[in-house]
Coordinates of C-alpha atoms in Angstrom, one line a residue:
M4 CA -2.3 19.1 18.2
H5 CA 1.2 18.6 16.7
T6 CA -0.1 18.4 13.2
F7 CA -2.3 21.5 13.7
I8 CA 0.7 23.5 15.0
Y9 CA 2.9 22.4 12.1
L10 CA 0.2 23.2 9.4
L11 CA -0.5 26.6 10.9
S12 CA 3.2 27.5 11.0
S13 CA 3.6 26.3 7.4
V14 CA 0.8 28.7 6.3
L15 CA 2.3 31.6 8.2
S16 CA 5.7 31.0 6.5
A17 CA 4.2 30.8 3.0
P18 CA 5.8 33.2 0.4
Y19 CA 3.0 35.7 0.5
W20 CA 3.2 36.3 4.2
S21 CA 7.0 36.1 4.3
K22 CA 7.1 39.1 1.9
T23 CA 4.7 41.3 3.8
M24 CA 4.9 40.4 7.5
P25 CA 7.2 42.2 10.0
T26 CA 10.6 40.7 10.8
F27 CA 9.6 39.8 14.4
F28 CA 6.5 38.0 13.1
K29 CA 8.7 36.0 10.6
F30 CA 10.9 35.0 13.5
I31 CA 7.9 33.8 15.5
A32 CA 6.5 31.8 12.6
A33 CA 9.9 30.1 11.9
T34 CA 10.4 29.3 15.5
T35 CA 6.9 27.8 15.8
K36 CA 7.5 25.6 12.7
A37 CA 10.8 24.4 14.0
F38 CA 9.4 23.4 17.4
A39 CA 6.3 21.8 15.8
L40 CA 8.6 19.7 13.7
L41 CA 10.6 18.6 16.7
T42 CA 7.5 17.6 18.7
L43 CA 6.2 15.7 15.7
M44 CA 9.5 13.8 15.5
L45 CA 9.5 13.1 19.2
S46 CA 5.9 11.9 19.2
S47 CA 6.5 9.7 16.1
I48 CA 9.4 7.7 17.6
N49 CA 7.3 5.0 19.1
T50 CA 5.0 4.7 16.0
F51 CA 7.8 3.2 13.9
A52 CA 8.5 -0.3 15.2
S53 CA 11.4 -2.1 13.6
E54 CA 11.2 -5.7 12.5
L55 CA 13.6 -8.1 10.6
T56 CA 12.3 -11.1 8.7
A57 CA 13.9 -13.6 6.3
E58 CA 12.1 -16.1 3.9
V59 CA 13.0 -18.3 0.9
D60 CA 10.9 -19.3 -2.1
R61 CA 12.1 -23.0 -1.8
N62 CA 13.2 -25.2 1.1
N63 CA 14.2 -28.2 -0.9
V64 CA 16.7 -27.9 -3.8
S65 CA 19.5 -29.8 -5.5
T66 CA 23.2 -28.8 -5.7
D67 CA 22.6 -27.5 -9.3
E68 CA 19.6 -25.4 -8.5
T69 CA 19.2 -21.8 -7.2
L70 CA 16.8 -20.4 -4.5
T71 CA 15.8 -16.9 -3.6
L72 CA 16.3 -15.4 -0.1
T73 CA 14.4 -12.2 0.8
I74 CA 15.4 -10.2 3.9
R75 CA 13.0 -7.4 4.9
Y76 CA 13.7 -4.8 7.6
T77 CA 11.3 -2.1 8.8
G78 CA 13.7 0.4 10.4
N79 CA 16.4 2.9 9.7
R80 CA 17.2 3.1 6.0
N81 CA 20.9 3.5 6.7
D82 CA 21.2 0.1 8.4
H83 CA 22.8 -2.8 6.5
V84 CA 22.6 -6.6 6.9
D85 CA 25.7 -8.7 7.3
I86 CA 25.7 -11.8 5.0
S87 CA 29.3 -13.0 5.6
E88 CA 28.0 -16.2 7.3
L89 CA 25.6 -16.8 4.5
R90 CA 28.6 -17.1 2.0
N91 CA 30.0 -20.1 4.0
E92 CA 27.2 -22.4 2.6
F93 CA 25.9 -20.6 -0.5
D94 CA 27.3 -18.9 -3.6
I95 CA 25.5 -15.6 -4.3
V96 CA 24.5 -15.6 -8.0
S97 CA 22.9 -12.1 -7.9
N98 CA 21.4 -9.6 -5.4
Y99 CA 19.5 -6.4 -5.4
E100 CA 18.1 -3.9 -2.9
N101 CA 14.8 -2.1 -2.6
N102 CA 13.7 0.7 -0.3
S103 CA 10.1 1.8 0.3
Y104 CA 9.0 4.5 2.8
S105 CA 5.8 6.5 3.2
I106 CA 4.0 8.7 5.7
V107 CA 0.3 7.9 6.1
N108 CA -1.9 9.9 8.5
G109 CA 1.3 11.2 10.2
R110 CA 2.7 7.7 10.7
L111 CA 6.0 6.7 9.2
S112 CA 6.0 3.2 7.6
G113 CA 8.0 1.3 5.0
F114 CA 10.8 -1.2 4.7
K115 CA 14.2 -2.0 3.2
E116 CA 14.5 -5.3 1.3
W117 CA 17.5 -7.4 0.2
T118 CA 16.9 -10.2 -2.4
F119 CA 19.6 -12.8 -3.0
V120 CA 19.6 -15.5 -5.7
M121 CA 21.8 -18.3 -4.3
R122 CA 23.2 -21.7 -5.2
P123 CA 24.1 -24.2 -2.4
K124 CA 27.7 -25.3 -2.1
R125 CA 27.1 -28.9 -0.9
E126 CA 24.5 -31.6 -0.2
G127 CA 22.9 -32.1 3.1
T128 CA 20.9 -29.9 5.5
L129 CA 22.2 -26.3 5.2
L130 CA 21.3 -23.5 7.6
I131 CA 20.6 -19.9 6.4
P132 CA 21.8 -18.1 9.6
S133 CA 19.9 -15.6 11.7
F134 CA 20.5 -12.0 10.6
R135 CA 20.9 -9.2 13.1
I136 CA 20.2 -5.5 12.8
G137 CA 20.3 -3.6 16.1
R138 CA 18.1 -5.6 18.5
N139 CA 16.2 -7.3 15.7
I140 CA 17.0 -10.9 14.9
S141 CA 15.5 -13.0 12.1
D142 CA 14.8 -16.7 12.3
A143 CA 17.3 -19.2 10.9
I144 CA 16.0 -21.3 8.0
E145 CA 16.9 -24.9 7.2
I146 CA 17.4 -25.8 3.5
K147 CA 17.6 -29.5 2.4
V148 CA 20.0 -29.9 -0.5
N149 CA 19.8 -33.2 -2.5
K150 CA 21.8 -34.7 -5.3
P151 CA 20.7 -33.6 -8.8
V152 CA 17.7 -35.6 -10.1
Y153 CA 17.7 -36.0 -13.9
Q154 CA 15.1 -37.3 -16.3
P155 CA 17.3 -39.1 -18.9
S156 CA 14.5 -39.3 -21.4
Q157 CA 14.2 -35.5 -21.6
T158 CA 17.5 -34.0 -20.7
G159 CA 19.3 -32.7 -23.7
Q160 CA 16.2 -31.2 -25.1
D161 CA 15.8 -27.4 -25.5
V162 CA 12.4 -27.3 -23.8
F163 CA 10.7 -29.9 -21.7
I164 CA 8.2 -30.1 -18.7
E165 CA 7.7 -32.4 -15.8
T166 CA 4.7 -32.8 -13.4
I167 CA 5.3 -33.2 -9.7
V168 CA 2.7 -34.1 -7.1
D169 CA 3.9 -33.9 -3.4
K170 CA 1.7 -36.9 -2.3
S171 CA -0.1 -39.8 -4.0
T172 CA -2.4 -40.4 -1.0
A173 CA -4.2 -37.7 1.0
F174 CA -7.1 -37.2 3.3
V175 CA -10.3 -35.5 2.2
Q176 CA -9.8 -31.6 2.3
E177 CA -6.0 -32.0 2.8
Q178 CA -3.8 -29.8 0.7
I179 CA -2.0 -31.4 -2.2
I180 CA 0.7 -29.4 -4.0
V181 CA 0.9 -29.8 -7.8
K182 CA 3.9 -28.4 -9.7
Y183 CA 4.5 -28.0 -13.4
R184 CA 8.2 -27.5 -13.8
L185 CA 9.2 -26.1 -17.2
Y186 CA 12.8 -26.3 -18.3
Y187 CA 14.2 -24.3 -21.2
S188 CA 17.6 -23.4 -22.5
V189 CA 16.5 -21.2 -25.4
N190 CA 14.2 -18.2 -25.8
I191 CA 10.5 -19.2 -25.5
D192 CA 7.1 -17.7 -25.9
F193 CA 3.8 -19.3 -24.6
Q194 CA 1.2 -19.8 -27.3
H195 CA -1.4 -21.9 -25.5
V196 CA -1.7 -23.9 -22.2
D197 CA -4.7 -26.0 -21.2
D198 CA -6.5 -24.9 -18.0
L199 CA -6.1 -27.2 -15.0
K200 CA -9.4 -28.6 -13.9
I201 CA -9.9 -31.4 -11.3
E202 CA -13.3 -32.8 -10.5
N203 CA -14.4 -33.0 -6.8
A204 CA -11.6 -30.7 -5.7
I205 CA -11.0 -27.0 -4.9
L206 CA -8.1 -25.6 -6.9
E207 CA -6.0 -22.6 -5.8
Q208 CA -3.2 -21.1 -7.9
L209 CA -0.1 -20.4 -5.8
E210 CA 2.9 -18.1 -6.4
N211 CA 5.1 -19.2 -9.3
T212 CA 8.9 -19.5 -8.8
Q213 CA 11.9 -19.1 -11.2
Y214 CA 15.4 -20.4 -10.8
Q215 CA 18.3 -21.9 -12.7
T216 CA 19.8 -25.4 -12.7
K217 CA 22.1 -27.7 -14.6
L218 CA 21.2 -31.0 -16.2
D219 CA 24.1 -33.0 -17.7
N220 CA 26.2 -29.9 -17.4
R221 CA 23.8 -27.9 -19.6
P222 CA 22.3 -24.8 -18.0
Y223 CA 18.5 -24.4 -17.9
N224 CA 16.1 -21.7 -16.7
V225 CA 13.2 -23.2 -14.7
V226 CA 9.7 -21.9 -14.1
E227 CA 7.5 -23.7 -11.6
F228 CA 3.7 -23.2 -11.9
N229 CA 2.3 -24.2 -8.5
Y230 CA -1.2 -25.2 -7.4
A231 CA -2.9 -26.2 -4.2
V232 CA -5.6 -28.9 -4.6
F233 CA -8.1 -29.7 -1.8
P234 CA -10.1 -32.9 -2.6
Q235 CA -13.7 -32.7 -1.4
A236 CA -14.7 -36.3 -1.4
S237 CA -13.0 -39.6 -0.5
G238 CA -12.2 -42.1 -3.3
S239 CA -9.8 -41.0 -6.1
I240 CA -9.0 -38.0 -8.2
S241 CA -6.7 -37.4 -11.0
V242 CA -4.4 -34.5 -12.1
P243 CA -5.1 -34.6 -15.8
A244 CA -2.6 -34.5 -18.6
L245 CA -2.4 -31.0 -20.2
N246 CA -1.2 -29.7 -23.5
W247 CA 1.3 -26.9 -23.7
N248 CA 2.1 -25.1 -27.0
I249 CA 5.3 -23.1 -26.8
R250 CA 7.2 -21.3 -29.5
A251 CA 11.0 -21.8 -29.0
A252 CA 14.0 -20.4 -30.8
R253 CA 15.9 -22.9 -32.9
T254 CA 19.3 -21.7 -31.6
R255 CA 20.2 -21.5 -27.9
S256 CA 20.8 -17.8 -27.9
G257 CA 17.8 -16.8 -30.0
Y258 CA 19.9 -13.9 -31.4
S259 CA 22.1 -13.0 -34.3
Q260 CA 21.9 -15.8 -37.0
G261 CA 19.0 -17.5 -35.2
M262 CA 16.8 -14.4 -34.9
G263 CA 13.3 -14.9 -36.2
R264 CA 13.7 -18.7 -36.6
Y265 CA 11.3 -20.4 -34.2
E266 CA 9.6 -23.7 -34.0
L267 CA 6.4 -24.8 -32.2
K268 CA 6.9 -27.2 -29.3
R269 CA 3.9 -29.3 -28.3
L270 CA 4.4 -30.6 -24.8
R271 CA 2.1 -32.9 -22.8
T272 CA 2.2 -33.3 -19.1
E273 CA 1.8 -36.6 -17.2
E274 CA -1.5 -37.7 -15.6
K275 CA -1.2 -38.2 -11.8
P276 CA -3.7 -40.3 -9.9
I277 CA -4.3 -39.6 -6.2
V278 CA -6.1 -41.7 -3.6
V279 CA -8.3 -39.7 -1.2
K280 CA -8.9 -41.2 2.3
P281 CA -11.9 -40.3 4.4
Q282 CA -11.8 -38.5 7.8
P283 CA -10.4 -40.9 10.4
A284 CA -12.9 -42.4 12.8
S285 CA -10.7 -41.4 15.8
F286 CA -11.3 -37.7 15.1
P287 CA -13.7 -36.1 17.6
A288 CA -17.3 -36.2 16.4
G289 CA -18.9 -32.8 15.8
A290 CA -15.5 -31.0 15.6
T291 CA -14.4 -29.2 12.4
W292 CA -12.2 -31.5 10.4
L293 CA -8.7 -29.8 10.1
P294 CA -6.1 -31.8 8.2
A295 CA -2.9 -29.6 8.3
S296 CA 0.8 -29.8 8.6
E297 CA 0.8 -27.3 11.4
L298 CA -1.8 -25.5 13.6
T299 CA -1.1 -23.2 16.5
L300 CA -3.3 -21.1 18.9
D301 CA -2.1 -18.0 20.7
E302 CA -3.7 -15.3 22.9
T303 CA -2.9 -11.8 24.0
W304 CA -4.7 -9.5 26.6
S305 CA -5.1 -5.7 26.6
A306 CA -4.2 -5.8 30.3
N307 CA -3.0 -8.3 32.9
P308 CA -5.9 -10.7 33.4
S309 CA -4.8 -11.3 37.0
N310 CA -5.8 -7.6 37.8
L311 CA -9.4 -7.8 36.7
T312 CA -12.2 -5.8 38.4
A313 CA -15.9 -6.7 38.4
G314 CA -17.8 -4.7 35.8
N315 CA -14.7 -3.4 34.0
P316 CA -14.0 -4.9 30.4
I317 CA -10.8 -6.4 29.2
T318 CA -10.0 -7.4 25.6
R319 CA -8.8 -10.9 24.8
T320 CA -7.4 -11.7 21.3
L321 CA -7.0 -15.2 20.0
V322 CA -5.0 -16.1 16.9
L323 CA -5.4 -19.4 15.1
K324 CA -2.6 -20.1 12.5
S325 CA -2.3 -23.0 10.1
K326 CA -0.2 -24.4 7.3
G327 CA -2.0 -26.4 4.6
L328 CA -5.5 -24.9 5.2
M329 CA -7.5 -22.2 3.5
A330 CA -8.9 -19.4 5.7
A331 CA -12.4 -20.6 5.0
Q332 CA -11.6 -23.9 6.6
L333 CA -10.6 -22.4 10.0
P334 CA -13.4 -22.8 12.6
Q335 CA -14.8 -20.4 15.1
I336 CA -12.3 -20.3 18.0
V337 CA -14.6 -19.5 20.9
Q338 CA -18.2 -20.6 21.1
N339 CA -20.7 -18.6 23.2
A340 CA -19.4 -19.0 26.7
N341 CA -21.5 -16.4 28.5
S342 CA -22.4 -17.2 32.1
S343 CA -23.6 -15.5 35.2
A344 CA -20.0 -14.9 36.2
M345 CA -18.7 -13.7 32.8
S346 CA -20.1 -11.9 29.7
I347 CA -18.4 -12.0 26.3
Y348 CA -18.9 -9.4 23.6
P349 CA -17.1 -10.7 20.4
E350 CA -16.0 -8.5 17.5
A351 CA -16.2 -9.5 13.9
P352 CA -13.4 -12.1 13.1
N353 CA -10.6 -11.2 10.8
T354 CA -9.2 -13.9 8.4
S355 CA -6.3 -13.8 6.0
E356 CA -4.3 -16.2 3.9
N357 CA -1.0 -16.3 2.0
K358 CA -0.7 -18.3 -1.2
G359 CA 3.1 -18.9 -1.3
A360 CA 5.0 -21.3 -3.6
L361 CA 5.2 -23.9 -0.8
G362 CA 1.4 -23.9 -0.1
I363 CA -1.3 -21.9 1.7
T364 CA -0.8 -20.5 5.2
S365 CA -3.9 -18.8 6.9
Q366 CA -5.0 -17.3 10.1
R367 CA -8.1 -16.3 12.0
I368 CA -8.2 -13.6 14.6
E369 CA -11.0 -13.2 17.1
S370 CA -11.1 -10.4 19.6
M371 CA -13.6 -10.1 22.4
A372 CA -14.4 -7.9 25.4
L373 CA -14.7 -9.9 28.6
V374 CA -16.7 -8.5 31.5
M375 CA -16.5 -10.3 34.9
N376 CA -19.9 -9.9 36.5
Q377 CA -18.9 -11.2 40.0
A378 CA -16.0 -10.6 42.3
G379 CA -14.0 -13.4 43.8
E380 CA -12.1 -16.4 42.2
Q381 CA -13.3 -17.1 38.7
V382 CA -12.2 -19.4 35.9
I383 CA -11.5 -18.4 32.3
P384 CA -12.3 -21.6 30.3
A385 CA -9.8 -23.4 28.2
V386 CA -9.8 -23.2 24.4
R387 CA -9.1 -26.6 22.7
I388 CA -9.3 -27.2 19.0
P389 CA -8.6 -30.7 17.6
W390 CA -6.7 -31.1 14.3
W391 CA -5.0 -33.9 12.3
D392 CA -1.3 -33.7 11.8
T393 CA -0.8 -34.8 8.2
N394 CA 3.0 -35.1 8.7
E395 CA 2.7 -37.5 11.6
D396 CA -0.7 -38.9 10.7
K397 CA -2.2 -38.5 14.2
L398 CA -4.7 -36.4 16.2
K399 CA -3.4 -33.3 18.0
Y400 CA -4.9 -30.3 19.8
A401 CA -4.2 -26.6 19.6
E402 CA -5.1 -25.3 23.1
I403 CA -4.9 -22.6 25.7
P404 CA -5.4 -23.9 29.2
E405 CA -8.0 -22.6 31.6
Q406 CA -6.9 -19.7 33.8
K407 CA -8.0 -19.0 37.4
V408 CA -8.2 -15.3 38.2
T409 CA -9.2 -13.3 41.3
I410 CA -11.7 -10.6 40.5
A411 CA -11.7 -7.5 42.7
S412 CA -14.9 -5.7 43.5
S413 CA -15.3 -2.2 42.1
A414 CA -15.9 -0.8 45.6
A415 CA -12.7 -2.3 47.0
L416 CA -10.8 -1.0 44.0
E417 CA -12.1 2.5 44.4
K418 CA -11.2 2.5 48.1
E419 CA -7.7 1.2 47.3
E420 CA -7.1 3.9 44.7
R421 CA -8.4 6.6 47.0
N422 CA -6.0 5.4 49.7
K423 CA -3.1 5.4 47.2
A424 CA -4.0 9.0 46.2
I425 CA -4.1 10.2 49.8
A426 CA -0.7 8.5 50.5
S427 CA 0.9 10.1 47.5
Q428 CA -0.4 13.5 48.5
E429 CA 1.1 13.2 52.0
L430 CA 4.5 12.2 50.7
L431 CA 4.8 15.3 48.5
T432 CA 6.0 18.5 50.0
P433 CA 4.8 21.9 48.6
N434 CA 8.0 22.2 46.6
Q435 CA 7.9 18.6 45.2
S436 CA 5.9 17.0 42.4
A437 CA 5.5 13.5 41.2
P438 CA 8.6 12.1 39.4
M439 CA 8.6 12.3 35.7
G440 CA 11.0 10.9 33.1
A441 CA 13.4 13.3 31.7
T442 CA 12.3 12.6 28.1
L443 CA 8.6 13.2 29.0
V444 CA 9.5 16.5 30.8
W445 CA 11.4 17.8 27.7
L446 CA 8.6 16.7 25.4
R447 CA 6.1 18.6 27.4
L448 CA 8.3 21.7 27.5
W449 CA 8.7 21.6 23.7
Q450 CA 4.9 21.2 23.3
A451 CA 4.2 24.1 25.7
W452 CA 6.6 26.4 23.9
A453 CA 5.2 25.4 20.5
I454 CA 1.7 26.2 21.6
L455 CA 2.7 29.4 23.3
A456 CA 4.6 30.5 20.1
T457 CA 1.6 29.7 18.0
I458 CA -0.8 31.8 20.2
V459 CA 1.6 34.8 20.2
S460 CA 1.9 34.4 16.4
I461 CA -1.9 34.5 16.0
I462 CA -2.1 37.6 18.1
F463 CA 0.6 39.4 16.1
F464 CA -1.1 38.2 12.9
V465 CA -4.5 39.6 13.8
L466 CA -2.9 43.0 14.9
W467 CA -0.9 43.2 11.7
R468 CA -3.9 42.4 9.5
K469 CA -5.9 45.1 11.2
A470 CA -3.1 47.6 10.7
T471 CA -2.8 46.8 7.0
A472 CA -6.5 46.2 6.2
P473 CA -7.2 49.4 4.3
A474 CA -4.4 49.0 1.9
A475 CA -4.8 45.3 1.4
H476 CA -8.4 45.2 0.2
T477 CA -10.2 46.6 -2.9
P478 CA -13.9 46.3 -3.4
T479 CA -14.9 43.4 -5.6
A480 CA -16.6 45.5 -8.2
N481 CA -13.6 47.8 -8.6
R482 CA -11.3 44.7 -9.0
Q483 CA -13.5 43.3 -11.8
L484 CA -13.6 46.7 -13.5
T485 CA -9.8 47.0 -13.3
R486 CA -9.3 43.6 -14.9
G487 CA -11.9 44.2 -17.6
A488 CA -10.2 47.6 -18.4
Q489 CA -6.8 45.9 -18.6
A490 CA -8.2 43.2 -21.0
F491 CA -9.8 45.9 -23.2
S492 CA -6.6 47.9 -23.3
M493 CA -4.7 44.9 -24.6
L494 CA -7.5 44.3 -27.1
K495 CA -7.2 47.8 -28.5
K496 CA -3.4 47.4 -28.8
Y497 CA -3.7 44.2 -30.9
C498 CA -6.5 45.7 -33.1
R499 CA -4.3 48.7 -33.8
E500 CA -1.4 46.4 -34.7
N501 CA -3.7 44.6 -37.1
N502 CA -2.8 41.2 -35.5
P503 CA -5.8 38.9 -36.1
Q504 CA -4.5 35.9 -34.1
L505 CA -3.8 37.9 -30.9
T506 CA -6.9 39.9 -31.4
R507 CA -9.1 36.8 -31.4
Q508 CA -7.4 35.5 -28.2
Q509 CA -7.8 38.8 -26.4
L510 CA -11.5 39.0 -27.5
I511 CA -12.2 35.7 -25.7
L512 CA -10.2 36.9 -22.6
W513 CA -12.1 40.2 -22.6
A514 CA -15.4 38.4 -23.0
A515 CA -14.6 36.3 -20.0
Q516 CA -14.2 39.4 -17.9
H517 CA -17.2 41.1 -19.3
W518 CA -19.6 38.1 -18.8
K519 CA -18.4 36.6 -15.5
H520 CA -21.1 33.9 -15.7
N521 CA -21.2 31.6 -18.7
P522 CA -18.9 33.7 -21.0
P523 CA -18.8 33.1 -24.7
K524 CA -15.9 30.8 -25.8
T525 CA -15.9 31.4 -29.6
L526 CA -16.3 34.4 -31.9
D527 CA -19.7 33.0 -33.1
E528 CA -20.9 32.8 -29.5
L529 CA -19.7 36.4 -28.9
A530 CA -21.5 37.6 -32.0
A531 CA -24.7 35.9 -30.8
R532 CA -24.3 37.5 -27.4
C533 CA -23.8 41.0 -28.7
N534 CA -26.6 40.7 -31.4
N535 CA -25.3 43.7 -33.4
P536 CA -25.2 43.4 -37.2
N537 CA -22.1 45.7 -37.7
L538 CA -20.1 43.9 -34.9
T539 CA -21.3 40.5 -36.1
G540 CA -20.0 41.2 -39.6
Q541 CA -16.5 42.2 -38.3
L542 CA -16.3 39.1 -36.1
K543 CA -17.2 36.9 -39.0
L544 CA -14.5 38.7 -41.1
L545 CA -12.0 38.0 -38.4
D546 CA -12.9 34.3 -38.5
E547 CA -12.4 34.3 -42.3
I548 CA -9.0 35.9 -42.0
L549 CA -7.9 33.2 -39.5
Y550 CA -9.4 30.1 -41.1
K551 CA -10.1 30.6 -44.9
K552 CA -7.0 30.7 -47.1
E553 CA -8.9 32.4 -50.0
A554 CA -10.0 35.3 -47.8
N555 CA -8.4 38.7 -48.0
T556 CA -5.5 38.8 -45.5
D557 CA -5.3 42.6 -45.6
W558 CA -7.2 43.0 -42.3
N559 CA -7.9 46.4 -40.5
G560 CA -8.3 45.8 -36.8
Q561 CA -9.4 49.4 -36.2
V562 CA -12.7 48.8 -38.0
L563 CA -13.5 45.9 -35.5
L564 CA -12.5 48.1 -32.6
N565 CA -14.8 50.9 -33.7
A566 CA -17.7 48.4 -34.1
L567 CA -17.0 47.1 -30.6
N568 CA -16.8 50.6 -29.1
E569 CA -20.2 51.6 -30.7
W570 CA -21.8 48.5 -29.3
L571 CA -20.4 49.2 -25.8
K572 CA -21.8 52.8 -26.0
S573 CA -25.2 51.5 -27.0
Q574 CA -25.2 49.1 -24.1
A575 CA -24.2 51.9 -21.6
A576 CA -27.0 54.2 -23.0
Q577 CA -29.5 51.4 -22.8
S578 CA -28.5 50.8 -19.1
S579 CA -28.9 54.5 -18.4
T580 CA -32.4 54.6 -20.0
N581 CA -33.4 51.6 -17.8
G582 CA -32.4 53.5 -14.7
N583 CA -29.1 51.8 -13.9
G584 CA -27.1 54.9 -14.6
L585 CA -24.1 52.9 -15.8
A586 CA -21.3 54.8 -17.5
P587 CA -19.4 53.2 -20.4
L588 CA -17.1 50.5 -19.0
Y589 CA -14.2 51.1 -21.3
P590 CA -14.0 54.7 -22.6
N591 CA -12.2 54.9 -26.0

């Protein structure tokens, strides 16, 4: 309703109407638009929920390395984030800000994002503090800062690469992170890199990261190419050695005297063997094997489950989240649990995954409508999913305990609601009404005024249009005749001025008015449409004047005009003979 009122008021305040409508009607339209805007703003307040999040691209760095912190806020674009505590533990190397807002289907959405490239000030476990904007607070983040780790055999080179595998032993289907860390202190350009292929394993490319570091007091840019590997059979696999061909500048800057002088670097990565263990025997038989670093299970209800009524549905939503598993690995959360006491109507599950630099996180959402078929005390069964904690190397369960609820009968509920309605009626005097929040009262008043103003505007609009109708309309045939006469008048002017370029343009415009359907677009098409030897000759002569350099440029437009007038007269006479009784359209 709000959107309809606003659009209607926008149409009524358009330039055409604003020039012709009475002053009072202008006032009504402007007032309607103002109040419609206000009601739109009031009704949109709750659709824009603010949220504050913080995340880093790396949780483990050395004192000579940088990491990137991203803070995202969905809220007021004028709000700012306080990073004074952040500077106690980190040096800010660079930062930038990004704003993104949009309105989709009447809903306001967007975010404000701050990105900081930072270098830790000391070793140990540092804490990126929680940030606060209004009532929103982000989670604190732990960062492990280690001593710099050098590779003596390669430091000092302009370009080198190292291969890092986060574990040498893993379970079947467990996530293994493979990193290729490329260091360079000169300008580089990739020429060729072998594709990474591992037998008996699923390979997923992750987000790449970039940062800066120092090795032996020499600054390097670093690019990490990250992969997640999921071995599919026990035994052993191998991350193969790969060839990287890179063109590198001979000087560190790559500019001035070194510009254009490059050499080809042929780098080869290390081969990394990995032992793959089978699923432990202690894992429950028949359960989906889930080796993960973290697995959680949460639930939400569309209403309080303790207030259920027999026969009335309620929606239950279960969310299974994991770290170290692909979305395809997550199992069905709830099996078919229909019984005589409860019926379940599941919706299609929704799965998603995020391939960050630190690995894959995924989730599976299952929503279902529950209908209790019987009144009395009932039990909503527990949900229990076994998984293997790869960090602690032991079996764990993600679970939601069973819930005992009392189900009211529909007849008892109807009687209770009827009694409440009668009691509320008795408590109210004739001059009283049920209490309503001040904000809701004002919102309803604005809406009522906007609707009333719109109705009044429509009434005035209809009356005004009826009053001005005779002067505002011209028969379609007369309008076409007027436009054709105007086009022909301009054509006569250009012919008498002996201007071939403008004459040709006006001929095409006139033809478009004369033949409304499928008009000729060139002089050749016009000549074919007229089928008159004299006029055809003059049109060809005009084409020669315009496009042939050797043609005579002394052109007389009056001759063409006379030929066109003769053809128009012949057409009018032919129409009269056929009984149409048409007079010449454009008298000379």
